[in-house]
Coordinates of C-alpha atoms in Angstrom, one line a residue:
M1 CA 32.5 -13.4 19.1
K2 CA 30.6 -16.3 17.8
R3 CA 28.7 -16.6 21.0
V4 CA 27.6 -13.0 20.9
F5 CA 26.4 -13.3 17.3
A6 CA 24.5 -16.5 18.2
F7 CA 22.9 -14.8 21.2
I8 CA 21.8 -11.8 19.1
A9 CA 20.4 -14.1 16.4
L10 CA 18.5 -16.2 18.9
L11 CA 17.2 -13.1 20.7
A12 CA 16.0 -11.6 17.3
L13 CA 14.3 -14.9 16.4
F14 CA 12.6 -15.1 19.8
L15 CA 11.3 -11.5 19.4
L16 CA 10.1 -12.2 15.9
V17 CA 8.2 -15.3 17.0
Q18 CA 6.7 -13.5 20.0
A19 CA 5.8 -10.3 18.0
P20 CA 2.8 -8.8 19.7
A21 CA -0.5 -8.4 17.8
W22 CA -0.6 -4.7 18.5
Q23 CA 1.9 -4.2 15.7
I24 CA -1.0 -5.0 13.3
D25 CA -2.9 -2.0 14.7
S26 CA 0.1 0.2 14.0
L27 CA 0.2 -1.0 10.4
L28 CA -3.5 -0.7 9.9
A29 CA -3.6 2.8 11.4
S30 CA -0.8 3.9 9.1
A31 CA -2.3 2.3 6.0
T32 CA -5.7 3.9 6.6
S33 CA -4.6 7.3 8.0
G34 CA -6.1 6.4 11.3
A35 CA -9.6 5.6 10.0
L36 CA -9.4 1.9 11.0
R37 CA -7.9 0.6 14.2
L38 CA -7.8 -2.6 16.2
A39 CA -9.1 -2.7 19.8
R40 CA -9.1 -5.5 22.4
I41 CA -6.1 -7.1 20.7
E42 CA -4.9 -10.6 21.8
G43 CA -2.3 -13.0 20.6
T44 CA 0.7 -12.5 18.4
L45 CA 1.4 -11.2 14.9
W46 CA 1.1 -14.8 13.7
D47 CA -2.1 -15.9 15.5
G48 CA -4.4 -13.4 17.1
R49 CA -7.6 -11.6 17.3
G50 CA -9.0 -8.1 17.8
Q51 CA -12.0 -5.8 17.3
L52 CA -11.8 -3.9 14.1
V53 CA -13.2 -0.4 14.8
V54 CA -13.8 2.7 12.6
I55 CA -12.9 6.2 13.8
D56 CA -15.8 8.6 13.0
P57 CA -14.3 11.4 10.9
V58 CA -16.6 14.0 12.5
S59 CA -16.9 13.1 16.2
R60 CA -13.6 11.1 16.2
S61 CA -15.5 8.5 18.3
V62 CA -14.7 4.8 18.0
Q63 CA -17.4 2.7 16.3
P64 CA -17.1 -1.1 16.5
W65 CA -17.2 -3.0 13.2
T66 CA -16.3 -6.6 13.3
E67 CA -14.3 -9.2 15.3
L68 CA -11.2 -10.2 13.4
Q69 CA -9.1 -13.3 13.7
W70 CA -5.9 -14.0 11.8
K71 CA -3.7 -17.1 11.5
W72 CA -0.4 -17.4 9.8
L73 CA 0.0 -20.3 7.4
P74 CA 3.7 -21.2 7.5
G75 CA 3.4 -23.7 4.6
R76 CA 3.1 -20.9 2.2
L77 CA 6.7 -19.9 2.9
F78 CA 7.7 -22.6 0.4
K79 CA 5.9 -20.6 -2.3
G80 CA 7.8 -17.4 -1.4
E81 CA 5.2 -15.6 0.6
A82 CA 3.9 -15.2 4.2
L83 CA 0.1 -15.7 4.2
W84 CA -2.5 -15.0 6.9
R85 CA -6.0 -16.4 6.8
I86 CA -8.5 -13.8 8.0
T87 CA -12.0 -14.4 9.6
G88 CA -14.5 -11.8 10.5
D89 CA -17.1 -12.6 13.1
G90 CA -16.2 -16.3 12.8
K91 CA -16.8 -16.4 9.0
P92 CA -14.0 -16.7 6.3
A93 CA -13.0 -13.2 5.2
G94 CA -10.1 -13.9 2.8
D95 CA -6.3 -14.0 2.8
I96 CA -3.6 -11.4 3.1
A97 CA -0.1 -12.2 1.9
V98 CA 3.2 -10.5 1.5
G99 CA 6.0 -11.8 -0.8
V100 CA 8.8 -10.7 -2.9
T101 CA 6.4 -8.9 -5.3
G102 CA 4.6 -7.0 -2.5
W103 CA 1.3 -7.2 -0.6
R104 CA -1.8 -8.9 -2.0
A105 CA -5.3 -9.6 -0.7
D106 CA -7.3 -12.6 -2.0
G107 CA -11.1 -12.8 -1.6
L108 CA -11.0 -10.2 1.2
A109 CA -14.6 -9.4 2.1
L110 CA -15.8 -7.8 5.3
L111 CA -19.4 -6.5 5.5
A112 CA -19.9 -3.0 6.9
P113 CA -22.6 -0.5 7.2
A114 CA -22.7 1.9 4.2
R115 CA -22.1 4.9 6.5
F116 CA -18.5 3.8 7.1
A117 CA -17.8 4.4 3.5
L118 CA -20.1 7.4 3.0
E119 CA -18.6 9.3 5.9
R120 CA -15.3 9.3 4.0
V121 CA -16.7 10.6 0.8
P122 CA -14.9 13.8 -0.1
G123 CA -17.0 16.9 -0.6
T124 CA -19.9 18.5 1.2
F125 CA -21.8 15.4 2.4
G126 CA -18.7 13.7 3.7
H127 CA -17.5 16.7 5.6
L128 CA -20.9 17.3 7.1
G129 CA -21.0 13.9 8.6
W130 CA -23.8 12.6 6.3
R131 CA -25.0 9.2 7.4
G132 CA -27.2 8.5 4.4

């Protein structure tokens, strides 16, 4: 019985360490109701990259935004949180962390065209696909 438990624990650890980066796309799509997605995903949940894209609310076409990279900083586990350092197009873009108190984002800054926000404005202009 101990061998079975040890095997299952090692298998779970292996799967966690090798967690594919596409899981971030699933989380991002869920958090933004499908408005933001990741394309051309490479790497793992811990260290990877992908193209952040915006889904046009009118045409539903994919519009590239920025190249994202993320790297997990394991040293932050001693402070009770899992922290990822984010870069956008090769420039520092902030940190995203999850801990016992929940999620937080520090200094998160990604430049985007105004139309990405304006297209999501509720009301007449937003529903008509106004591009400003």
